Tab-separated table of C-alpha atoms in Angstrom:
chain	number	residue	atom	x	y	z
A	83	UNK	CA	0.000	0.000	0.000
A	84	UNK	CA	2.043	3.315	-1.165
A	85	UNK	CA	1.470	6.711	1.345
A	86	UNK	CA	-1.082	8.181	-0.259
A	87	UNK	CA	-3.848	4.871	0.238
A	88	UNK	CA	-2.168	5.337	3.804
A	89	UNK	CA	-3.328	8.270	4.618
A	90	UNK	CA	-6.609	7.911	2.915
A	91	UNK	CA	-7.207	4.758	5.397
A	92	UNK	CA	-5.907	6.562	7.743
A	93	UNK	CA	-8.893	9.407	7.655
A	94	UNK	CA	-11.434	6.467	7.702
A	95	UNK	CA	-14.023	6.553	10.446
A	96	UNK	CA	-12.508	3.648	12.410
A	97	UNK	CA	-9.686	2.641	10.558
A	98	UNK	CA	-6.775	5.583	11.766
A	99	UNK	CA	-5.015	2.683	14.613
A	100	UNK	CA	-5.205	0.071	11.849
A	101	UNK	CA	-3.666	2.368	9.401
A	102	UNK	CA	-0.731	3.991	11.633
A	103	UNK	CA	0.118	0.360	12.259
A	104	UNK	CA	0.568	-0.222	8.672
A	105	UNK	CA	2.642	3.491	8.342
A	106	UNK	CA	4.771	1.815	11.278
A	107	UNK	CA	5.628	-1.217	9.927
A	108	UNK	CA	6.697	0.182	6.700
A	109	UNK	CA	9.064	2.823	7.966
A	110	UNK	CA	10.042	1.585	11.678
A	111	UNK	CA	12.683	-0.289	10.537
A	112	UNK	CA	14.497	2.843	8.511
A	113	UNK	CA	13.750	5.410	10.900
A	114	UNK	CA	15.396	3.345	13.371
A	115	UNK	CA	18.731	3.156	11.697
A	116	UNK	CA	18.435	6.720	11.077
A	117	UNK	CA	18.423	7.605	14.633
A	118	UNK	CA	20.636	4.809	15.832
A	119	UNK	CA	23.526	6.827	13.967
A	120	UNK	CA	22.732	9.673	15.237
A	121	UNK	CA	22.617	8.558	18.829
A	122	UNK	CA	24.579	5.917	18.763
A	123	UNK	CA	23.417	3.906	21.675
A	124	UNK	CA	20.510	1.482	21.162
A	125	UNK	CA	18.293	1.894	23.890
A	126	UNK	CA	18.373	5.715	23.204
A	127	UNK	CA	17.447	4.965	19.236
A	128	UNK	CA	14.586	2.790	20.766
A	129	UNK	CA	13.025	5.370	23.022
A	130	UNK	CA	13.653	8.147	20.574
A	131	UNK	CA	11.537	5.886	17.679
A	132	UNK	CA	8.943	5.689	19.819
A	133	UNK	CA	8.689	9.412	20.889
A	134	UNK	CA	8.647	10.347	17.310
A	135	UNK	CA	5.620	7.792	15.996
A	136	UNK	CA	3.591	9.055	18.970
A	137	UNK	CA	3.757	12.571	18.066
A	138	UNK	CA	3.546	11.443	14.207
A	139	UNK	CA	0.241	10.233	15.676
A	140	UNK	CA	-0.705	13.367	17.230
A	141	UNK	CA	-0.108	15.671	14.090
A	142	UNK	CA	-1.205	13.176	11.518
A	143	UNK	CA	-4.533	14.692	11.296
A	144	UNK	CA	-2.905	17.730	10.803
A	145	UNK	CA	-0.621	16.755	7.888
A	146	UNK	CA	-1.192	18.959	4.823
A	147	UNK	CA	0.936	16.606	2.051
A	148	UNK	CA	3.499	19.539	1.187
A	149	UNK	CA	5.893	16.807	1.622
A	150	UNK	CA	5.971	12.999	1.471
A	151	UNK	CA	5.155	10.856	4.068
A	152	UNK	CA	8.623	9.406	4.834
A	153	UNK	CA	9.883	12.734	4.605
A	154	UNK	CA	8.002	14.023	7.341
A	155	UNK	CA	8.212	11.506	9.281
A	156	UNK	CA	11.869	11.724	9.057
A	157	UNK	CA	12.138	15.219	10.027
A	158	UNK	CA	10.217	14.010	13.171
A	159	UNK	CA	12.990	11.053	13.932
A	160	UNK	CA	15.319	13.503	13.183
A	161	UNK	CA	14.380	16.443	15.396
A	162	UNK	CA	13.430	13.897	18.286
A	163	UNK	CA	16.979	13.041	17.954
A	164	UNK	CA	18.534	16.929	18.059
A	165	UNK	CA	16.572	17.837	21.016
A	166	UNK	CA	17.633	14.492	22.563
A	167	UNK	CA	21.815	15.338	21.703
A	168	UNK	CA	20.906	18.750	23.001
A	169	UNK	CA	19.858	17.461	26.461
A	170	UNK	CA	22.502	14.827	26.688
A	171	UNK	CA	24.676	17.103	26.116
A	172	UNK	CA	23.649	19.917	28.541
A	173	UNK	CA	23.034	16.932	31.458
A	174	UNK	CA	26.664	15.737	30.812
A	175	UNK	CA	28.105	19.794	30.957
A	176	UNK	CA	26.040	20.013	34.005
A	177	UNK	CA	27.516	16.439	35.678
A	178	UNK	CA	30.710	18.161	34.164
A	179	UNK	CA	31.617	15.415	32.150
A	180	UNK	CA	33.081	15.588	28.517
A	181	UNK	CA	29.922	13.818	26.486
A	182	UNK	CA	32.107	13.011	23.163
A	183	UNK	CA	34.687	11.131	25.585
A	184	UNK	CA	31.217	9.417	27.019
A	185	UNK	CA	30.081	8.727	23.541
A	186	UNK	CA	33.108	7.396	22.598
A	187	UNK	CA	32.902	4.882	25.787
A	188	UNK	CA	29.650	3.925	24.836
A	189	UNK	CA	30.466	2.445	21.564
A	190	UNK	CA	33.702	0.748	22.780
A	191	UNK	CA	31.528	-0.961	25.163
A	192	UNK	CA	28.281	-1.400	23.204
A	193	UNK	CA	27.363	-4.995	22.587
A	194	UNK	CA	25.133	-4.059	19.685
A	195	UNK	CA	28.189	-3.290	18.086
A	196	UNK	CA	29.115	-5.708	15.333
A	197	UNK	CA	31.568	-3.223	13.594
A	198	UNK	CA	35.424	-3.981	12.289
A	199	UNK	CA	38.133	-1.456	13.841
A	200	UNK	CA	37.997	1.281	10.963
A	201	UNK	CA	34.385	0.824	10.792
A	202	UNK	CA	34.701	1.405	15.146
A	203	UNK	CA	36.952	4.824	14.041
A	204	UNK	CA	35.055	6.246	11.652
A	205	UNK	CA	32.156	5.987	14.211
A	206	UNK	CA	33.575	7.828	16.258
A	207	UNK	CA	34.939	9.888	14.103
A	208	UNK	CA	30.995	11.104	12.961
A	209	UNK	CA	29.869	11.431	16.855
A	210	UNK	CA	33.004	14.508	17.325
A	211	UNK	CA	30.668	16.614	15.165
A	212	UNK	CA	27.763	18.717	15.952
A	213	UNK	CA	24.610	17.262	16.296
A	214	UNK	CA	23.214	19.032	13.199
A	215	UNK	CA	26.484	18.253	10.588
A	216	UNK	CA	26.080	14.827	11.941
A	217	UNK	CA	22.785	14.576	10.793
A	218	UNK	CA	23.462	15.952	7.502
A	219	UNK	CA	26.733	14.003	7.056
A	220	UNK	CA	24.664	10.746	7.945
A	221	UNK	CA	21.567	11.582	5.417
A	222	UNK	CA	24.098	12.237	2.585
A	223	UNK	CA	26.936	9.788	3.155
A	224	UNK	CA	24.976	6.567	4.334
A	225	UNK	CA	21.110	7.260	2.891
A	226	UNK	CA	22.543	9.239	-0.209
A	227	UNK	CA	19.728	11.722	0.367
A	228	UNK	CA	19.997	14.592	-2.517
A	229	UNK	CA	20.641	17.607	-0.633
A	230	UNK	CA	17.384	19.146	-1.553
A	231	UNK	CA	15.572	16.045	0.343
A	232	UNK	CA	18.170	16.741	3.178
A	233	UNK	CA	17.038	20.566	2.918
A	234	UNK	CA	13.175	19.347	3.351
A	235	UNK	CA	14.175	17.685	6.272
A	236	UNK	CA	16.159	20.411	8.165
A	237	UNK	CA	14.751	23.338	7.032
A	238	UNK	CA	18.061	24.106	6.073
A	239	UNK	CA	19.244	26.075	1.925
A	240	UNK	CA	20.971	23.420	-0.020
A	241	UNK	CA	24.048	26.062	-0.296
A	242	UNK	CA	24.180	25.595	3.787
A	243	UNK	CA	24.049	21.856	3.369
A	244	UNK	CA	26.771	21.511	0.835
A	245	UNK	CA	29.196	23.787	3.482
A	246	UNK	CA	28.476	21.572	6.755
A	247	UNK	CA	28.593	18.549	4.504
A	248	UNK	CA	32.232	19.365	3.345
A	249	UNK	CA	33.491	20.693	6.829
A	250	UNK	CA	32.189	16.928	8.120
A	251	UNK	CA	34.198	15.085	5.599
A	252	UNK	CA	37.382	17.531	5.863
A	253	UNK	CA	36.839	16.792	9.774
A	254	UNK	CA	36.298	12.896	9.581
A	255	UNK	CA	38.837	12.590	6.833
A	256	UNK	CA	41.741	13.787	9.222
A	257	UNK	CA	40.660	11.936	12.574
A	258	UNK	CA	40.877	8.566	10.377
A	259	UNK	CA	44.261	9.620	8.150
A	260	UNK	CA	45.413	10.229	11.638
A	261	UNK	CA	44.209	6.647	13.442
A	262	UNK	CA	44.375	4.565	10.458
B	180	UNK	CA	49.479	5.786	9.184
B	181	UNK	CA	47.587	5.333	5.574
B	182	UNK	CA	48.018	9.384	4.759
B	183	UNK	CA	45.958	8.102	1.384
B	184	UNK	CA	42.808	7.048	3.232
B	185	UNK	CA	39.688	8.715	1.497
B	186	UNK	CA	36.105	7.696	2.848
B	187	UNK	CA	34.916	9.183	-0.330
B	188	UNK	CA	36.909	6.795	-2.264
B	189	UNK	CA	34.333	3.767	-3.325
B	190	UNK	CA	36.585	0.632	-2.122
B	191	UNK	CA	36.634	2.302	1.284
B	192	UNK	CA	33.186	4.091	1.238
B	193	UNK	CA	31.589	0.385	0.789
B	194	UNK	CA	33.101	-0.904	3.779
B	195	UNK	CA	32.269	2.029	5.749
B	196	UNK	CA	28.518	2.048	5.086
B	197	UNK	CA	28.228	-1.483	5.728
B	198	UNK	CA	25.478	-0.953	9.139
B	199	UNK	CA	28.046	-1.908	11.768
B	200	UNK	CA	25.003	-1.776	14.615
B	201	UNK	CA	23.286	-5.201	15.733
B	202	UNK	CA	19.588	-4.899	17.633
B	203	UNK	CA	18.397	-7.175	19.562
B	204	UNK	CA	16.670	-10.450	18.172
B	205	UNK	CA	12.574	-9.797	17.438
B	206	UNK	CA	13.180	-6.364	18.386
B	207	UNK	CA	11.615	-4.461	15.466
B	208	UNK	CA	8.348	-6.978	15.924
B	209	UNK	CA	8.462	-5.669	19.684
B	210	UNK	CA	8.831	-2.219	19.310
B	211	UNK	CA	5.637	-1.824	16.123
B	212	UNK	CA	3.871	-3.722	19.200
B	213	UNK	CA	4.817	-1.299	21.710
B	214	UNK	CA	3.975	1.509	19.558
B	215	UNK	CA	0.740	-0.269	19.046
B	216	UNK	CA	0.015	-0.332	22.672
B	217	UNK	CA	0.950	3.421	23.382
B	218	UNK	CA	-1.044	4.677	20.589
B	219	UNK	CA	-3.789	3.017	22.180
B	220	UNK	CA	-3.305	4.342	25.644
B	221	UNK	CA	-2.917	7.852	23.908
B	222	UNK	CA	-6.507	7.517	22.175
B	223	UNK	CA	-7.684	6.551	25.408
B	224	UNK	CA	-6.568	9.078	26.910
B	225	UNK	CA	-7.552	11.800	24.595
B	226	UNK	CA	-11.295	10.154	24.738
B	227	UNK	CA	-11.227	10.684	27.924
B	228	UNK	CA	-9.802	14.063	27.978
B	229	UNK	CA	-12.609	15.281	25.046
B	230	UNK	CA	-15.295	14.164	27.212
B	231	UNK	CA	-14.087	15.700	30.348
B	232	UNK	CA	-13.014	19.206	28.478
B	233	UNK	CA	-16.407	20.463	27.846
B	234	UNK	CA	-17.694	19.899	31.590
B	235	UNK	CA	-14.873	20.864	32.751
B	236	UNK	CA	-14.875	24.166	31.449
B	237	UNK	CA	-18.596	24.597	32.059
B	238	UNK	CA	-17.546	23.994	35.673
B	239	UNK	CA	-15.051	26.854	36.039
B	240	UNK	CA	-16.681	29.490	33.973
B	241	UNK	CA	-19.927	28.987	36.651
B	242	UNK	CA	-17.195	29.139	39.409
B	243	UNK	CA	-15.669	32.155	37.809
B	244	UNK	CA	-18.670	33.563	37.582
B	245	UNK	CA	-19.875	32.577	41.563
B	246	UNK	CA	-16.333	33.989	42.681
B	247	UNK	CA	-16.619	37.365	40.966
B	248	UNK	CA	-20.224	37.621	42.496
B	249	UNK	CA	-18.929	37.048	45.513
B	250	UNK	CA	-16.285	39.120	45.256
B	251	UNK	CA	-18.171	41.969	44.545
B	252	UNK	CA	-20.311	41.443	47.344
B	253	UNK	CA	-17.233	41.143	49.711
B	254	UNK	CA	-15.580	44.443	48.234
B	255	UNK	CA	-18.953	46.567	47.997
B	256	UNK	CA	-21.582	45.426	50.852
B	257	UNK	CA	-25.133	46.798	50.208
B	258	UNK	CA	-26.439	47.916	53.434
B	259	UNK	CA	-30.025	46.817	53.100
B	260	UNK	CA	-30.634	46.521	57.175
B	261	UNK	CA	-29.905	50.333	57.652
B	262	UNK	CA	-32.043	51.016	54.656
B	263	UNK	CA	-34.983	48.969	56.397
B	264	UNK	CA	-34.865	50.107	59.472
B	265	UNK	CA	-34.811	53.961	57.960
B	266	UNK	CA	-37.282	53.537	55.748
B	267	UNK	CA	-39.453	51.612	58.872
B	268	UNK	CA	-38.283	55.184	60.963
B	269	UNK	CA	-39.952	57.420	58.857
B	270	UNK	CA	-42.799	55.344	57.928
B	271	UNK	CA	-43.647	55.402	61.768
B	272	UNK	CA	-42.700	58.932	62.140
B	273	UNK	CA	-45.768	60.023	59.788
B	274	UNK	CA	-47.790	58.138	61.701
B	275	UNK	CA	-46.982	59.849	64.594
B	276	UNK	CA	-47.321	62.988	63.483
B	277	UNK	CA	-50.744	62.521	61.582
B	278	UNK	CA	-51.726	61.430	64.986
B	279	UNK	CA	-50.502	64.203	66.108
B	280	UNK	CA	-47.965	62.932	68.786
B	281	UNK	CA	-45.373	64.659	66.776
B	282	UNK	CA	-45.449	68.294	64.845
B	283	UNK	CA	-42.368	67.215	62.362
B	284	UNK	CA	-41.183	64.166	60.064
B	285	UNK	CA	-38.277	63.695	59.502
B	286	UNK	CA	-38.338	65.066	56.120
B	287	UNK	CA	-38.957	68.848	57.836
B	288	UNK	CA	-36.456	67.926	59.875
B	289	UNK	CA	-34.381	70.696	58.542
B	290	UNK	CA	-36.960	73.452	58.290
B	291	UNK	CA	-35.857	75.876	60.739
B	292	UNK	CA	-39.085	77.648	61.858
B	293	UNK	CA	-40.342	74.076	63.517
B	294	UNK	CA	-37.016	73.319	64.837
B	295	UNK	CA	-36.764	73.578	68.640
B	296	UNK	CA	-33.351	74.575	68.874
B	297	UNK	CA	-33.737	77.237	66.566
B	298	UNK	CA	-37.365	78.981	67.116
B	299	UNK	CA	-38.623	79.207	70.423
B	300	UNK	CA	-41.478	77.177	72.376
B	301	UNK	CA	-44.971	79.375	72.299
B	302	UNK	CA	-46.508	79.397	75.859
B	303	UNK	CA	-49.591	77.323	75.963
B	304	UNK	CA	-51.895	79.340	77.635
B	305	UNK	CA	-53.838	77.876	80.549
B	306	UNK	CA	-57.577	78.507	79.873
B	307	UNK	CA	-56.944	77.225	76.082
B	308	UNK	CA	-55.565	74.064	77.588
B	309	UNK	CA	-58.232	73.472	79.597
B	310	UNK	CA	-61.075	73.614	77.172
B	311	UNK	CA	-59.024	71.368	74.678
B	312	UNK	CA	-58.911	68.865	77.995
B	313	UNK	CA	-62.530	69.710	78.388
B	314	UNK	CA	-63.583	68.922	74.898
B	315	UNK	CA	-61.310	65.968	73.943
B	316	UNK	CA	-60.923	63.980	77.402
B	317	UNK	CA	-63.434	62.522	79.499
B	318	UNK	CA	-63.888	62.631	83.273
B	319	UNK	CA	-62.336	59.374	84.160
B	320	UNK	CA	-59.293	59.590	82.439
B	321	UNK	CA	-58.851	63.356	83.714
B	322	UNK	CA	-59.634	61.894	86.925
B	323	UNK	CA	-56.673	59.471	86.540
B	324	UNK	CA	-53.812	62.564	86.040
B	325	UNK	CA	-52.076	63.347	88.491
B	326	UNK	CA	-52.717	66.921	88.213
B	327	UNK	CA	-50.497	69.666	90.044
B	328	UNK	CA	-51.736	73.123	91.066
């Protein structure tokens, strides 16, 4: 069933629970991984997804179409995620701890982990950037989102995009010439 | 040190976007059902809530309403007693003085020729007084005052 037959069902006296469970199961899974790079940790990718569907739920009604469905949805996941970064990070400034160094732990100790030791760098690498040039060097680099997609999603010109997309790879390229 | 390493380039770029994360086994089965379940606690929730709004906000206005009443009252007391018990006064006091018990109401209070203060008491002169006793009261009650010489 494509988006549109989606949101058709989902305005059906009745039917909106049996249709958000269908627009779940179709993007869950990639909205997921989408998060899990950004956050890293898996139980904060789990509660994050779940945040976001419920207040996909909430607005649904209110959706006007100007964008697609997965689209939206991933501007959702990937605001959720943002303001989530943007607390961790002020809770770890406040507990004065350094939160990349903490990041950093977390994926040397993370058992849901299953990467090689470049693959382990180059994670790392991508969580020493700002939340925001994380998310667009994630969209670009593993979804190869065009940037006017990644624009849609961050609210953000294209021209801005291409600059914090090229200060991410100058930035990632030297950590790994440096540890590799 | 590989000083030639380029993510961009595509032998290295296809290792590196290999998904290096695991989850947990059934987990994305688990999570569309827990999703599933909060969704449904949320609808309950807002049922519950859209009933409830409504009365809820009859409620207050009506207590709104009650405590600016009240309010009011508190702030600007109407006297009604003293009102009463005036208007009672001066209803009595025209009684009295169409009987004749009284030569002024309270409403000629202020007219200074029946004042007492301000105009002098006329002598009442003795042979007038007695034909008015002689006219209007009989012989047992004139028998009953203690009369001095």
């Amino acid at each position: 069933m494509d988006d549109k037959d989606l949101l058709i069902l989902f305005k059906e006296e009745g039917k909106g629970n049996y249709a958000f469970n269908l627009i779940v199961e179709k993007y869950s899974e990639r909205l997921y991984w989408h998060i899990r790079k950004m956050v890293a940790s898996h139980d904060d990718a789990n509660d994050i997804l779940q945040n976001s569907f419920i207040k996909a739920w909430s607005a649904l009604p209110n959706f006007r179409e100007e964008s697609k469905l997965f689209t939206w949805l991933y501007r959702i996941a990937t605001n959720e995620s943002l303001t989530f970064l943007k607390h961790a990070k002020l809770r770890s400034f406040l507990s004065l701890s350094d939160y990349s160094k903490q990041v950093e732990n977390q994926l040397e100790a993370d058992p849901w982990f299953d990467g090689d030791n470049t693959q382990r760098i180059f994670r790392k690498a991508i969580m020493t950037l700002p939340s925001k040039q994380r998310a667009v060097f994630n969209m670009r680099y593993y979804d190869e989102m065009k940037y006017d997609e990644i624009s849609e999603v961050l609210n953000t010109s294209v021209g801005a995009l291409k600059a914090s997309y090229h200060h991410a790879f100058q930035k990632i390229q030297k950590i790994l010439k440096a540890s590799i | 040190m590989r000083t030639n390493f380029n993510i961009e380039d595509p032998s290295n770029k296809e290792h590196l976007q290999e998904n290096p994360f695991k989850v947990p086994d059934g987990y994305f089965h688990n999570v569309r059902m827990n999703i599933s379940d909060k969704i449904s606690d949320q609808n309950r929730k807002i049922n519950f809530w859209t009933i409830i709004r409504p009365q809820l906000g009859l409620v207050s206005a009506f207590a709104v309403v009650f405590l600016f009443a009240y309010t009011i009252f508190q702030i600007f007391p109407t006297d009604n007693k003293n009102e009463l018990t005036t208007t009672t006064v001066i209803s009595s006091n025209s009684i009295f003085v169409e009987e004749g018990f009284l030569n002024r109401s309270f409403i000629d209070f202020f007219y200074s020729s029946l004042d007492s203060l301000t105009t002098p008491n006329t002598e009442i002169n003795q042979d007038e007084l007695f034909n008015y006793l002689s006219e209007n009261i009989d012989l047992v009650t004139l028998s009953y005052l203690d009369v001095k010489d």
